[in-house]
Amino acid sequence: MRRTLRRTVAAVAMALCAAVLPAPLPANAAPPPAPAQAAAQWIDRDTVVWKGARHAPAQLEFGAEGQKGEIRLAPAALGPAERAAYPHLKDFPAFAVDPRDLKLAATALRERLVAVQRDAEGRRVSTGVQIPGVLDDLYGPAAAKVPLGPVFRRGRPTLAVWAPTARTVALELDGRTVPMRRDDASGVWQVRGARGWAGKPYRYVVTVWAPSVGRFVTNKVTDPYATALTADSQRSVIVDLADPRLAPKGWAKLKKPAAVPLNRARIQELHIRDFSVADRTSRHPGQYLAFTDRRSDGMRHLKALADAGTSYVHLLPAFDIATIPERRADQARPDCDLAALPADSERQQECVGKVAGRDAYNWGYDPFHYTVPEGSYASDPDSPRARTVEFRRMVQGLNEAGLRTVMDVVYNHTAASGQGALSVLDRIVPGYYHRLLDDGSVATSTCCANTAPEHLMMGRLVVDSIVTWAKQYKVDGFRFDLMGHHPKANILAVRKALDALTVAKDGVDGKAIVLYGEGWNFGEVANDARFVQATQRNMAGTGIATFNDRSRDAVRGGGPFDADPRVQGFASGLYTAPNPSPANGTPADQRARLLHYQDLIKVGLTGNLAGYTFTDTSGRTVKGSEVDYNGAPAGYAAAPGDALAYADAHDNETLYDALAYKLPQPTSPADRARMQVVALGVAALSQGPALSQAGSDLLRSKSLDRNSFESGDWFNALHWDCRDGNGFGRGLPPAADNKDKWPYARPLLADPALRPGCAEITAASAAYRDLLRIHAAEPVFGLDSAAAVQEALSFPLSGTAETPGVVTMRLGKLVVVFNATPHRQVQRVPALMGQRYGLHRVQARGADPVVKTASYEKRTGTFAVPGRTVAVFAERWFRGAVVSRRGGGVLEALRGAVREALGGAVHGPPCP
């Protein structure tokens, strides 16, 4: 994720604003001005670290003038455990809390807190104090055991909120204020309610010192553990998610599609509103309930993908979103006749941009409440019940179509921090839930206010929220946005908590739930600066996958941030169909880069295994980890399920739009469609999980928009009916992220030849589904260990004589040829001379007439494949069958013969 929340939220903030009132202070006790920075960090009850301090005595001062207390600090050194826990602080001056003052910590943490020292000239030096470490030390062990949020026992709710630094906390309910009781061991405030509280809106009234404004405030704030909300998140609502009245018909006995292990998962990434808002056949456009419209064009297409082998639908964030007005009457709409404007006009993006902050659209990477469904997708945003029931009905609808559900989750940041109206966590425990830099400012490397899952209670919130979605909404998988900003330990804690869920106890099989995420390495946490991150390299061997950008870039060409978007790659014509961009270099440069891309693709086809050994295009024997990717190892996976293959996702241009930039402009729509399938095919036929953006098989375009997070329905909507086009030519993409690319975009958008028709759209989709069917029919595409991949998979023509633009892979009894060149290519494999091969039955009987012209000559072991085609060959007597890596035999031959006779897969593992 590389988006910036530039949206103006003033209108939404007005609707959401909760009171922020100065709390009364004792008479004649006004606090002095707060320091502008917080360079001191109280990391546990015994230790303070202060960047820039002298190695001399200091103190922590707390309270107001006239009632001020003091905690004495003596120069000290960090111990081994502290240095390991806080590696980024190891070189800063450390201080030990005077043992006589330890008892003052609990009081000091509920007051204004300042670190004070005298400089060499005797002048007073002060700074604010960061407190997450000491809060975890003092309260974490007890707080970890206390249920939070609304918890029902025998029909009566208990409400609990962790607020250890608050002076007072009360419950605002039914226009009255109900006192809450503080547990001094945990810092949790609780109140037990009556049965009649169920269904009632509530807020917490929290009086606390807020460093961001330098005073005590009284915040009226929603519950971080809320499970229901009123419209626009103005109040939390007390609900019991186990209440049968919130369960749609059949929910308790919901029959899910068979669990697909992550290393065989084929995933469609989908935005809920995109899915149906432009679908004229949907009865619930833009809503959760659109997934219950079995006869809509969208659901028919998802069902076709499921039948072909797609196993999961990955939903972009569907928790409560901060920047969408939930009531339809409050949602602004463009007031232009967008369809009447020229295909390369600036007017569409200008008109859409005027309402971007107030319309119904956002990707949703701006979380407000983590564990409540977004209200704008419900039929009635004013009904807390509708959100819960309809989200569950959406899961039912997808499951009934043969698809499991993955939820995109964004725990790495919040939409706001401090005293902002869209801030929740920071108005209850200021300075705790977000990651602070050395000066006390909130880190924003994710483009928003970064959270700190390394802190005990933020990490717990992640785990608790995930478990709620799994148990109460029967979500089958989770994709972590910017997972590299989480500690590895936090993600493994999620895995452990899910693994503990059982059908008998919890209604779900937690071990069948899949996890994957963005393992990017950047920002203040980069290179394990603060903790061991959940990055690509570090997650290897955990069974939790990370996105594989290596193969993605090789297939598309260049990278996401190229100044010239015409940089080509394997599936976009590098060297074999060059465009005029000087960024591609000389023909010799192009050839060399293309061959290196082919090595990256080979590593990707193995599941991006670090230890996989093969011959690269220079003739060297190398491991996957020895292939270079921008100065880093290409291969990082320990097992085939560690890396997720993809050619496009919601970030950056769609695959069709990337190819629009990169392929030579005269390339015909039919050839563009074929190159789309080649690119998708590399991911679809890789070991390990693979993902594609919804609509990519239909040549989906966003009119060249590289960051459509708030570009509205006009640029984002999916078009299931090919007569509506694919979205290309809907105007120049929004200026904020694309204006520097407009000179490249204008001539393309104005060219009607780049707009595919029904023939190209339906052909690409059908050819892609054939590849999915092959993957589903062949267990050898889902090998479960690096050793099995090394034994079964090879690249017999890799080396100095390799054909530029062609990758030939041998996989068990299959041979796959990826021909990205415009011309028919011949691939002779001497080791297969005399063996009988033919085009795989799925393609031989499939939708693509071009691939049917592929051929094999037994005498010479030669495969001939038409241009811009992925062809899969199988041994004739075993077509559709795969010999086990432990050996074949008569039983496997019979299995293959039965498969061939039935024209489909025989399910189950290969015979031993």
GROMACS .gro file of C-alpha atoms in nm, residues 58 62 133 160 181 190 239 291 338 446 470 473 490 520 562 565 571 587 591 689 691 735 752 758 768 788 838 852 884:
model
   29
   58ALA     CA    1   1.768   1.375   3.632
   62PHE     CA    2   0.446   1.504   3.747
  133GLY     CA    3   0.691   0.066   2.770
  160ALA     CA    4  -1.468  -0.268   2.980
  181ARG     CA    5  -1.482   0.124   3.828
  190GLN     CA    6  -1.559  -0.167   3.392
  239VAL     CA    7  -2.472  -0.589   2.099
  291PHE     CA    8  -2.323  -1.118  -0.315
  338LEU     CA    9  -1.909   1.205  -1.759
  446THR     CA   10   0.256   0.433   0.610
  470ALA     CA   11  -1.309  -1.542   1.229
  473TYR     CA   12  -1.834  -1.365   1.076
  490ASN     CA   13   0.239  -1.030   1.650
  520TRP     CA   14   0.758  -0.469   0.255
  562ASP     CA   15   0.917   0.455  -1.295
  565PRO     CA   16   0.561   0.404  -1.755
  571ALA     CA   17   0.483  -0.999  -2.088
  587PRO     CA   18   1.855  -0.380  -2.814
  591ARG     CA   19   1.796  -0.860  -2.439
  689PRO     CA   20  -0.072  -1.905  -0.372
  691LEU     CA   21  -0.381  -1.354  -0.664
  735ALA     CA   22  -0.418   1.450  -1.148
  752PRO     CA   23  -1.016   0.376  -3.006
  758CYS     CA   24  -1.653  -0.841  -2.650
  768TYR     CA   25  -0.752  -1.764  -1.818
  788ALA     CA   26   0.950  -3.171  -0.377
  838GLY     CA   27   0.018  -3.369  -2.633
  852LYS     CA   28  -0.486  -2.555  -3.015
  884SER     CA   29   0.399  -3.863  -0.742
   0.00000   0.00000   0.00000
